[in-house]
Coordinates of C-alpha atoms in Angstrom, one line a residue:
Chain A
M1 CA 58.7 -71.6 31.8
M2 CA 57.5 -69.8 28.7
N3 CA 54.5 -67.4 28.7
Y4 CA 51.2 -68.8 27.8
S5 CA 49.2 -67.6 24.9
T6 CA 45.8 -66.2 25.6
H7 CA 44.0 -68.4 23.1
T8 CA 43.8 -71.4 25.3
S9 CA 40.2 -72.4 24.9
A10 CA 38.2 -74.2 22.2
I11 CA 41.3 -76.0 20.9
R12 CA 39.3 -78.6 18.9
P13 CA 37.6 -76.2 16.4
A14 CA 40.9 -74.2 16.1
A15 CA 42.8 -77.4 15.4
W16 CA 40.3 -78.6 12.9
W17 CA 40.3 -75.3 11.1
Q18 CA 44.1 -75.1 11.1
F19 CA 44.4 -78.6 9.6
V20 CA 41.9 -77.7 6.8
Q21 CA 43.7 -74.4 6.1
C22 CA 47.2 -76.0 6.1
Q23 CA 46.0 -78.9 3.8
W24 CA 44.7 -76.4 1.3
L25 CA 47.8 -74.3 1.4
N26 CA 50.1 -77.3 1.2
L27 CA 48.3 -78.7 -1.9
L28 CA 48.0 -75.3 -3.6
R29 CA 51.7 -74.7 -3.2
M30 CA 52.6 -78.1 -4.6
P31 CA 52.6 -77.6 -8.4
A32 CA 53.5 -81.3 -8.9
Y33 CA 50.2 -82.2 -7.4
S34 CA 48.0 -79.2 -8.2
L35 CA 48.7 -78.6 -11.9
P36 CA 48.2 -82.2 -13.2
T37 CA 45.3 -82.8 -10.8
L38 CA 43.5 -79.7 -12.0
L39 CA 44.5 -79.5 -15.6
F40 CA 44.8 -83.1 -16.7
P41 CA 41.0 -84.0 -16.5
V42 CA 40.0 -80.6 -17.7
M43 CA 42.2 -80.9 -20.8
F44 CA 40.9 -84.4 -21.3
Y45 CA 37.3 -83.1 -21.3
A46 CA 38.2 -80.2 -23.7
F47 CA 39.9 -82.6 -26.1
F48 CA 37.5 -85.6 -26.0
G49 CA 34.3 -84.0 -24.8
L50 CA 34.3 -80.9 -26.8
V51 CA 36.6 -81.4 -29.8
M52 CA 36.8 -85.2 -30.7
I53 CA 33.4 -86.5 -29.7
R54 CA 30.7 -84.1 -31.0
G55 CA 27.3 -83.7 -29.5
Q56 CA 28.1 -85.4 -26.2
A57 CA 29.4 -82.4 -24.3
H58 CA 26.6 -82.6 -21.7
Y59 CA 27.0 -86.3 -21.1
L60 CA 30.8 -86.2 -21.0
L61 CA 30.7 -83.2 -18.6
A62 CA 29.3 -85.5 -16.0
T63 CA 31.6 -88.4 -16.7
F64 CA 34.8 -86.5 -17.1
A65 CA 34.1 -84.5 -14.0
T66 CA 33.7 -87.8 -12.2
F67 CA 37.1 -88.8 -13.6
G68 CA 38.6 -85.5 -12.4
I69 CA 37.4 -85.7 -8.8
M70 CA 38.5 -89.3 -8.6
G71 CA 42.0 -88.3 -9.4
A72 CA 42.0 -85.5 -6.9
A73 CA 40.8 -87.8 -4.1
L74 CA 43.1 -90.8 -4.9
F75 CA 46.3 -88.8 -5.4
S76 CA 45.7 -86.4 -2.4
F77 CA 45.1 -89.3 0.0
G78 CA 47.1 -92.2 -1.6
V79 CA 50.3 -90.4 -2.5
G80 CA 49.9 -87.7 0.2
I81 CA 49.6 -90.1 3.1
A82 CA 52.3 -92.5 1.8
T83 CA 54.7 -89.6 1.4
E84 CA 53.8 -88.0 4.8
R85 CA 54.3 -91.4 6.5
A86 CA 57.7 -91.8 5.0
Q87 CA 58.7 -88.2 5.9
G88 CA 57.7 -88.7 9.6
W89 CA 54.9 -86.1 9.5
F90 CA 52.3 -88.7 10.3
T91 CA 54.2 -90.1 13.2
L92 CA 55.0 -86.6 14.6
L93 CA 51.2 -85.8 14.5
R94 CA 50.4 -89.0 16.3
A95 CA 52.7 -88.0 19.1
T96 CA 50.7 -84.8 19.6
P97 CA 47.1 -84.4 20.8
A98 CA 46.1 -83.8 17.1
P99 CA 42.6 -85.2 16.5
L100 CA 43.2 -87.9 13.9
A101 CA 39.7 -87.2 12.5
G102 CA 40.8 -83.6 12.1
V103 CA 43.9 -84.7 10.2
V104 CA 41.7 -86.8 7.8
A105 CA 39.0 -84.1 7.6
G106 CA 41.7 -81.6 6.6
K107 CA 42.9 -83.9 3.9
W108 CA 39.3 -84.4 2.7
F109 CA 38.6 -80.7 2.6
G110 CA 41.8 -80.3 0.5
A111 CA 40.6 -83.0 -2.0
A112 CA 37.1 -81.5 -1.9
L113 CA 38.4 -78.1 -2.8
F114 CA 40.3 -79.5 -5.8
A115 CA 37.3 -81.5 -6.8
A116 CA 35.0 -78.4 -6.7
I117 CA 37.5 -76.4 -8.8
I118 CA 37.8 -79.2 -11.4
V119 CA 34.0 -79.5 -11.8
V120 CA 33.6 -75.7 -12.0
M121 CA 36.3 -75.4 -14.6
M122 CA 34.7 -78.1 -16.7
E123 CA 31.3 -76.5 -16.3
V124 CA 32.6 -73.2 -17.6
L125 CA 34.1 -75.0 -20.6
A126 CA 30.9 -76.9 -21.2
A127 CA 28.8 -73.8 -21.0
V128 CA 31.1 -71.6 -23.1
F129 CA 32.4 -74.0 -25.7
G130 CA 30.0 -77.0 -25.5
G131 CA 26.7 -75.1 -25.5
V132 CA 25.6 -77.1 -22.4
R133 CA 22.6 -75.5 -20.7
M134 CA 21.3 -76.5 -17.2
Q135 CA 19.2 -75.0 -14.4
P136 CA 21.2 -73.2 -11.7
G137 CA 20.3 -76.0 -9.3
Q138 CA 21.8 -78.6 -11.7
W139 CA 25.1 -76.7 -12.0
F140 CA 25.5 -76.5 -8.3
G141 CA 24.0 -80.0 -7.8
L142 CA 26.7 -81.5 -10.1
V143 CA 29.4 -79.8 -8.0
G144 CA 27.7 -81.0 -4.8
V145 CA 27.2 -84.6 -5.8
L146 CA 30.8 -85.0 -7.1
V147 CA 32.3 -83.3 -4.1
A148 CA 30.4 -85.7 -1.8
G149 CA 31.3 -88.5 -4.2
T150 CA 35.0 -88.1 -3.4
L151 CA 34.3 -90.1 -0.1
P152 CA 34.8 -93.7 -1.4
F153 CA 37.9 -92.6 -3.4
C154 CA 39.4 -90.8 -0.5
L155 CA 38.9 -93.9 1.6
L156 CA 40.5 -96.1 -1.1
G157 CA 43.4 -93.6 -1.3
L158 CA 43.8 -93.5 2.5
G159 CA 43.9 -97.3 2.7
L160 CA 46.5 -97.5 -0.1
G161 CA 48.5 -94.6 1.4
L162 CA 48.7 -96.4 4.8
L163 CA 49.7 -99.6 3.2
M164 CA 52.2 -98.5 0.5
S165 CA 55.6 -96.9 0.3
P166 CA 55.8 -93.4 -1.3
N167 CA 57.5 -94.9 -4.3
A168 CA 54.9 -97.6 -4.9
A169 CA 51.8 -95.4 -4.2
P170 CA 51.9 -93.2 -7.4
A171 CA 52.4 -96.2 -9.6
V172 CA 49.7 -98.3 -8.1
I173 CA 47.2 -95.4 -8.0
N174 CA 47.9 -94.6 -11.7
I175 CA 47.4 -98.3 -12.5
L176 CA 44.0 -98.1 -10.8
Y177 CA 43.0 -94.6 -11.8
L178 CA 43.2 -94.8 -15.6
P179 CA 41.6 -98.3 -16.1
L180 CA 38.9 -97.5 -13.6
G181 CA 38.1 -94.4 -15.5
F182 CA 38.0 -96.1 -18.9
L183 CA 36.2 -99.2 -17.8
S184 CA 33.5 -97.2 -15.9
G185 CA 32.6 -95.4 -19.0
L186 CA 34.0 -92.0 -18.0
W187 CA 35.9 -91.3 -21.2
I188 CA 33.4 -92.9 -23.7
P189 CA 29.7 -93.4 -22.9
V190 CA 29.2 -96.9 -21.4
A191 CA 26.7 -97.8 -24.1
Q192 CA 29.5 -97.5 -26.7
L193 CA 31.7 -100.0 -24.9
P194 CA 31.7 -103.7 -25.7
E195 CA 29.1 -105.7 -23.9
W196 CA 31.4 -107.4 -21.5
M197 CA 32.9 -104.1 -20.5
Q198 CA 29.4 -102.7 -19.9
S199 CA 28.8 -105.6 -17.4
L200 CA 32.1 -105.0 -15.8
A201 CA 31.4 -101.3 -15.3
E202 CA 28.5 -102.0 -13.0
W203 CA 31.0 -103.5 -10.5
L204 CA 33.2 -100.4 -10.4
P205 CA 32.5 -97.4 -8.0
P206 CA 33.2 -94.6 -10.6
Y207 CA 30.4 -96.0 -12.8
H208 CA 27.8 -95.5 -10.0
L209 CA 29.0 -92.0 -9.1
A210 CA 28.9 -91.1 -12.8
R211 CA 25.3 -92.4 -12.9
L212 CA 24.4 -90.0 -10.1
A213 CA 26.2 -87.1 -11.8
L214 CA 24.3 -87.8 -15.1
H215 CA 21.1 -87.9 -13.1
V216 CA 21.8 -84.6 -11.4
A217 CA 22.9 -83.0 -14.6
G218 CA 19.6 -84.0 -16.2
V219 CA 21.2 -86.2 -18.8
K220 CA 20.0 -89.6 -17.8
P221 CA 17.6 -90.5 -14.9
A222 CA 19.0 -93.0 -12.5
D223 CA 17.8 -95.0 -9.4
V224 CA 19.5 -92.7 -6.9
F225 CA 18.9 -95.0 -4.0
V226 CA 20.6 -98.0 -5.6
H227 CA 23.7 -96.0 -6.7
V228 CA 24.1 -94.3 -3.3
L229 CA 23.7 -97.7 -1.7
V230 CA 26.4 -99.3 -3.9
L231 CA 28.8 -96.3 -3.2
A232 CA 28.1 -96.7 0.5
G233 CA 29.0 -100.4 0.2
F234 CA 32.3 -99.5 -1.6
S235 CA 33.0 -96.9 1.1
L236 CA 32.5 -99.6 3.8
A237 CA 34.8 -102.0 1.9
F238 CA 37.5 -99.3 1.6
S239 CA 37.1 -98.5 5.3
L240 CA 38.1 -102.0 6.0
L241 CA 41.3 -101.4 3.9
V242 CA 41.9 -98.3 6.0
I243 CA 41.6 -100.3 9.2
V244 CA 44.1 -102.9 8.0
G245 CA 46.5 -100.1 7.0
W246 CA 46.0 -98.3 10.3
R247 CA 46.7 -101.5 12.3
R248 CA 49.9 -101.9 10.3
V249 CA 51.0 -98.3 10.9
R250 CA 50.4 -98.8 14.6
Q251 CA 52.6 -101.8 14.8
S252 CA 55.5 -100.0 13.1
P253 CA 55.4 -96.2 13.0
Chain B
M1 CA 53.3 -93.3 41.8
N2 CA 55.9 -91.1 43.5
S3 CA 54.8 -87.5 43.1
S4 CA 58.0 -86.5 41.3
V5 CA 58.0 -89.5 39.0
I6 CA 56.0 -88.5 35.9
A7 CA 56.7 -91.6 33.8
R8 CA 57.4 -95.1 34.8
L9 CA 58.2 -97.9 32.3
S10 CA 58.3 -101.3 34.0
G11 CA 59.6 -104.6 32.5
I12 CA 59.2 -103.3 29.0
G13 CA 59.7 -105.8 26.2
Y14 CA 59.1 -105.3 22.5
R15 CA 59.5 -107.6 19.5
Y16 CA 59.5 -106.8 15.8
G17 CA 58.8 -110.2 14.3
S18 CA 61.7 -112.4 15.4
H19 CA 63.8 -109.5 16.5
Q20 CA 63.7 -108.7 20.2
A21 CA 64.1 -104.9 20.3
L22 CA 63.6 -104.4 24.0
E23 CA 63.7 -106.8 27.0
G24 CA 62.8 -106.2 30.6
V25 CA 63.6 -102.5 30.6
D26 CA 62.7 -100.4 33.6
V27 CA 63.0 -96.6 33.5
S28 CA 61.6 -93.8 35.6
L29 CA 61.5 -90.2 34.6
K30 CA 61.3 -87.5 37.2
A31 CA 60.1 -83.9 37.1
G32 CA 62.9 -81.3 36.9
E33 CA 65.4 -83.9 35.6
V34 CA 67.2 -84.6 32.4
T35 CA 67.5 -88.3 31.6
A36 CA 69.9 -89.2 28.9
L37 CA 69.1 -92.3 27.0
L38 CA 72.4 -93.7 25.5
G39 CA 73.2 -96.7 23.5
P40 CA 74.7 -97.7 20.2
N41 CA 72.6 -97.9 17.0
G42 CA 69.9 -100.6 17.3
A43 CA 70.0 -100.6 21.1
G44 CA 66.3 -100.0 21.3
K45 CA 66.3 -96.3 22.2
S46 CA 63.8 -95.2 19.5
T47 CA 61.5 -98.1 20.2
L48 CA 61.5 -97.1 23.9
I49 CA 60.6 -93.5 22.9
H50 CA 57.9 -94.7 20.5
L51 CA 56.4 -96.8 23.3
L52 CA 56.5 -93.9 25.8
L53 CA 54.8 -91.7 23.2
G54 CA 52.1 -94.3 22.7
L55 CA 53.1 -94.7 19.1
L56 CA 53.6 -98.4 19.6
P57 CA 51.4 -100.7 21.6
V58 CA 52.9 -102.2 24.8
Q59 CA 53.6 -105.9 24.3
T60 CA 55.3 -106.7 27.6
G61 CA 55.4 -104.7 30.8
S62 CA 53.6 -101.5 31.6
I63 CA 53.9 -97.8 31.0
E64 CA 52.4 -95.1 33.2
L65 CA 52.6 -91.6 31.9
F66 CA 51.2 -88.8 34.2
G67 CA 49.4 -91.5 36.1
G68 CA 47.6 -92.9 33.0
S69 CA 48.1 -94.4 29.5
P70 CA 50.6 -92.7 27.2
Q71 CA 47.9 -92.9 24.5
A72 CA 45.5 -90.7 26.5
R73 CA 44.9 -87.3 25.0
S74 CA 45.4 -85.7 28.5
A75 CA 48.9 -87.3 28.5
R76 CA 49.7 -86.1 25.0
E77 CA 48.7 -82.6 25.8
R78 CA 51.6 -82.6 28.4
V79 CA 54.3 -84.1 26.1
G80 CA 56.4 -82.5 23.4
A81 CA 58.4 -84.7 21.1
M82 CA 61.2 -84.2 18.6
L83 CA 61.7 -87.5 16.8
Q84 CA 64.7 -88.7 14.9
I85 CA 62.8 -89.2 11.6
S86 CA 60.6 -86.2 11.6
G87 CA 59.3 -84.2 8.6
V88 CA 56.5 -81.8 8.3
Q89 CA 54.6 -80.6 5.3
D90 CA 57.2 -79.1 3.0
N91 CA 55.1 -76.2 1.7
L92 CA 54.0 -74.7 5.0
T93 CA 55.9 -71.8 6.5
V94 CA 57.6 -71.7 9.9
L95 CA 54.9 -69.6 11.3
E96 CA 52.0 -71.7 9.8
L97 CA 53.5 -74.8 11.3
I98 CA 54.0 -73.3 14.7
R99 CA 50.4 -71.9 14.7
L100 CA 49.1 -75.3 13.6
F101 CA 50.9 -77.1 16.5
A102 CA 49.8 -74.3 18.9
S103 CA 46.2 -75.0 18.0
L104 CA 46.6 -78.6 19.3
Y105 CA 47.5 -77.8 22.9
P106 CA 45.5 -76.3 25.7
R107 CA 48.3 -74.0 27.0
P108 CA 50.4 -73.2 23.9
A109 CA 53.5 -71.0 24.0
V110 CA 53.4 -67.6 22.3
P111 CA 54.6 -68.3 18.8
E112 CA 56.8 -65.2 18.6
Q113 CA 58.5 -66.1 21.8
L114 CA 59.1 -69.6 20.6
I115 CA 60.6 -68.3 17.3
D116 CA 63.1 -66.2 19.3
E117 CA 63.9 -69.1 21.7
A118 CA 64.6 -71.5 18.8
G119 CA 66.6 -68.9 16.8
L120 CA 64.2 -68.8 13.9
H121 CA 63.8 -65.0 13.9
G122 CA 63.5 -63.8 10.3
L123 CA 62.5 -67.2 9.0
E124 CA 58.8 -67.0 9.9
Q125 CA 57.6 -66.8 6.3
R126 CA 60.0 -69.3 4.9
R127 CA 58.6 -72.7 3.8
F128 CA 60.0 -75.8 5.5
A129 CA 61.4 -77.2 2.2
R130 CA 63.5 -74.0 1.9
L131 CA 65.1 -74.2 5.3
S132 CA 68.7 -75.5 5.8
G133 CA 69.2 -78.7 7.7
G134 CA 70.1 -76.9 10.9
Q135 CA 67.1 -74.6 10.6
K136 CA 64.8 -77.6 10.1
Q137 CA 66.2 -79.1 13.3
R138 CA 65.5 -75.8 15.1
L139 CA 62.0 -75.7 13.8
L140 CA 61.3 -79.3 14.9
F141 CA 62.7 -78.4 18.3
A142 CA 60.4 -75.4 18.5
L143 CA 57.4 -77.6 17.6
S144 CA 58.3 -79.9 20.5
L145 CA 58.1 -76.9 22.8
V146 CA 54.8 -75.4 21.5
G147 CA 52.6 -77.1 24.1
N148 CA 54.8 -76.0 27.0
P149 CA 55.4 -79.7 27.8
D150 CA 55.8 -81.2 31.2
L151 CA 57.7 -84.0 29.5
L152 CA 60.0 -83.1 26.6
I153 CA 61.3 -86.1 24.5
L154 CA 64.2 -85.2 22.3
D155 CA 65.6 -87.9 20.0
E156 CA 69.0 -86.7 18.7
P157 CA 68.0 -83.1 18.8
T158 CA 71.4 -81.6 18.0
T159 CA 72.4 -83.7 15.0
G160 CA 73.3 -81.3 12.2
L161 CA 73.4 -78.2 14.4
D162 CA 76.3 -75.8 14.5
P163 CA 78.0 -75.2 17.8
A164 CA 76.2 -72.0 18.5
A165 CA 72.8 -73.5 17.8
R166 CA 73.7 -76.5 19.9
Q167 CA 74.6 -74.2 22.9
R168 CA 71.3 -72.4 22.5
L169 CA 69.4 -75.6 22.5
W170 CA 71.2 -76.7 25.6
R171 CA 70.3 -73.5 27.4
V172 CA 66.7 -74.0 26.5
I173 CA 66.7 -77.5 27.8
E174 CA 68.3 -76.2 31.1
R175 CA 65.6 -73.6 31.4
H176 CA 62.9 -76.1 31.0
R177 CA 64.4 -78.4 33.5
A178 CA 64.7 -75.5 35.9
S179 CA 61.0 -74.8 35.5
G180 CA 60.2 -78.4 36.5
A181 CA 59.8 -80.1 33.2
S182 CA 61.3 -83.6 32.7
I183 CA 63.4 -84.1 29.6
L184 CA 64.3 -87.4 28.0
L185 CA 67.3 -86.8 25.8
C186 CA 68.5 -89.5 23.3
T187 CA 71.9 -88.6 22.0
H188 CA 75.1 -89.9 20.5
Y189 CA 77.0 -86.9 21.7
L190 CA 78.3 -88.0 25.1
E191 CA 79.6 -84.6 26.1
E192 CA 76.0 -83.4 25.7
A193 CA 74.8 -86.1 28.0
A194 CA 77.6 -85.4 30.5
R195 CA 76.7 -81.7 30.5
L196 CA 72.9 -81.9 30.7
A197 CA 71.9 -85.3 32.3
D198 CA 70.9 -85.9 35.9
Q199 CA 70.4 -89.5 35.1
V200 CA 71.9 -91.6 32.4
V201 CA 70.3 -94.8 31.1
V202 CA 72.5 -97.0 28.8
L203 CA 70.7 -99.5 26.6
H204 CA 72.5 -102.2 24.8
R205 CA 71.0 -105.0 22.6
G206 CA 67.6 -104.1 23.9
R207 CA 68.5 -104.4 27.6
K208 CA 69.2 -101.8 30.2
L209 CA 72.9 -102.1 30.8
I210 CA 73.3 -99.5 33.5
A211 CA 71.6 -96.4 34.9
G212 CA 72.7 -93.7 37.3
S213 CA 74.1 -90.2 37.4
P214 CA 77.0 -89.5 35.0
D215 CA 79.4 -89.8 38.0
D216 CA 77.9 -93.2 38.8
I217 CA 78.5 -94.4 35.2
R218 CA 82.0 -93.1 35.2
S219 CA 82.8 -94.8 38.5
H220 CA 82.0 -98.1 37.0
V221 CA 85.2 -97.8 35.0
P222 CA 88.1 -97.7 37.5
S223 CA 90.7 -97.0 34.8
S224 CA 92.3 -93.6 34.2
L225 CA 92.3 -91.8 30.9
I226 CA 95.8 -90.9 29.7
R227 CA 96.2 -88.5 26.8
V228 CA 99.7 -88.4 25.3
R229 CA 101.7 -87.5 22.2
S230 CA 103.9 -90.3 21.1
S231 CA 105.5 -91.8 18.0
M232 CA 104.7 -95.4 19.1
T233 CA 102.1 -97.4 17.2
V234 CA 98.8 -98.1 18.7
E235 CA 99.5 -101.8 18.6
A236 CA 102.8 -101.3 20.5
I237 CA 101.0 -99.2 23.1
R238 CA 98.4 -101.9 23.6
S239 CA 101.1 -104.2 24.8
L240 CA 102.2 -101.8 27.6
A241 CA 101.4 -102.6 31.2
A242 CA 97.7 -102.3 32.3
V243 CA 96.5 -100.8 29.0
G244 CA 92.9 -101.5 28.5
R245 CA 92.3 -99.7 25.2
A246 CA 94.2 -97.3 23.0
D247 CA 93.0 -95.1 20.2
R248 CA 94.9 -92.6 18.0
L249 CA 92.9 -89.4 17.7
E250 CA 93.6 -86.4 15.5
D251 CA 96.5 -84.9 17.5
H252 CA 97.1 -87.3 20.4
I253 CA 96.6 -90.9 21.6
R254 CA 94.0 -91.8 24.2
V255 CA 94.7 -94.7 26.4
M256 CA 92.7 -96.3 29.2
S257 CA 94.9 -97.8 31.9
G258 CA 94.1 -99.6 35.2
K259 CA 97.6 -98.6 36.5
P260 CA 98.5 -95.3 35.0
T261 CA 101.9 -95.0 36.8
A262 CA 103.1 -98.4 35.7
T263 CA 101.9 -97.7 32.1
L264 CA 103.6 -94.4 31.9
K265 CA 106.8 -95.7 33.4
E266 CA 107.0 -98.5 30.8
W267 CA 106.0 -96.1 28.0
L268 CA 108.7 -93.5 28.9
A269 CA 111.3 -96.3 28.8
A270 CA 110.1 -97.3 25.3
D271 CA 109.6 -93.7 24.0
P272 CA 111.8 -91.0 25.6
D273 CA 110.0 -88.3 23.5
L274 CA 106.7 -89.1 25.1
V275 CA 104.6 -86.0 26.0
V276 CA 101.9 -86.5 28.6
V277 CA 99.0 -84.2 27.9
E278 CA 96.8 -85.2 30.8
V279 CA 95.9 -88.0 33.1
T280 CA 92.3 -88.0 34.3
G281 CA 89.5 -90.3 35.4
A282 CA 87.4 -91.9 32.7
D283 CA 85.0 -89.5 30.9
L284 CA 81.5 -90.5 30.1
E285 CA 82.3 -91.4 26.6
T286 CA 85.2 -93.7 27.6
A287 CA 83.1 -95.2 30.4
F288 CA 80.2 -95.8 27.9
M289 CA 82.5 -97.4 25.3
T290 CA 84.2 -99.6 28.0
L291 CA 80.8 -100.8 29.3
I292 CA 79.5 -101.6 25.9
E293 CA 82.7 -103.5 24.9
K294 CA 82.6 -105.4 28.2
D295 CA 79.0 -106.4 27.6
D296 CA 79.8 -107.5 24.0
D297 CA 82.7 -109.6 25.4
T298 CA 80.5 -111.2 28.0
I299 CA 77.8 -112.0 25.4
A300 CA 80.5 -113.4 23.0
E301 CA 82.0 -115.6 25.8
A302 CA 78.6 -116.9 26.8
A303 CA 77.9 -117.8 23.1

């Protein structure tokens, strides 16, 4: 029998940390994911928020940042899980004592890191080129609320990733991502959308996260409790999707 | 449970929709033994492995692994698995993956020692995506050993390996068996099973066809194996006395015969240039093929 390593205790924290670290490394080393996820929303903000639409840099910082973190969460989970399932990585992990919560947490930390980078990059652009001025707490608060706000989108991505093939996942997520962003008023302020679109926006999760972001950034006060409650409701609904997907995976690994 | 039996699968049945993948299968795995799980494609081998690993829920029958459920964390901490369709995250290096897996087990192997054992020296910093097919197989094998498992499940571990790497893997399996681990080896290489297995279980069409030592399996085929060089066609050879089956291989013809003396006498009369290479008992591969064909014939007759 092989020699045993001396680091035999506290395997859970070690495993959790390893999953977080490996998830970050894997995403950072994957230019096909990291470059579009980081640059696409930031370029959108630079183009629309700073160049095309004048005088709205502060408002659009909050909404385009919401758009950016939504992409990081949906693609990291949706495409990531669907691909890993097809590769057999997911099945291999299930055959080990890996804490499934650790696997998901590792993925969430990966998405959260990307979300934080996206928001910070936009904040730098907003401050330098858009003349946006906020209190230190608001700069950090915007990052915090949007990183926390990845939760419902991570759950939606996880559910889709468990249910779809790796070929279908990117297409379906793109079909969801872009219309969700537009209809929730993330590209153009909601007030400038036709009335029926404004009513529709209230039924979409990015709209409610954007309201919270606008509130934290000091652009537009919002009823925080209501928006948090709606996002919690969406998270619960997407959790049901995750349960359905998980049951399907368990029947046929 | 018998103290040396570490896993017991009793009356296992599994159905994917309308397809019955397994039916009434009983298998026991003992400490310090290699069990070879053989069967043609679609026989139910991978389903059995997935059930034993707790990746599929038990539909019919029962599975006891280390005295408990295969889904228990305590059981998974004692099992290492190399699955047929296995990938890892492409952008992680060999060392990162080994460290990640080592963090999952209470008594992990020393990564450096594992790297030596799997022949991955010099590849520690290489990402999985940049490894060759054989190197990937060796890494997946190393990952199955990370937890110092008491049960090692290997689903076609030597596919794509060069002969030297295959020999190295065999030696590692033998070392683990000698240290008391149980190994479940699923393979299409019959010489691998013949060399390593203490017990052979043959699955066919979801049922257990036969189980026993390699010698037991061979003894179920009373025929002799004749290897010859001859200019006769395979069709003509099949019409000779007592010939069960005949196949033309690269440089010789392989024939199964129930009465080798009568076969060779008749053959010499028909082909004076016949060169007999050897006459032996049936090898495991021949016995396996014969048993499968016989079972197919029985099922066809019944239908």
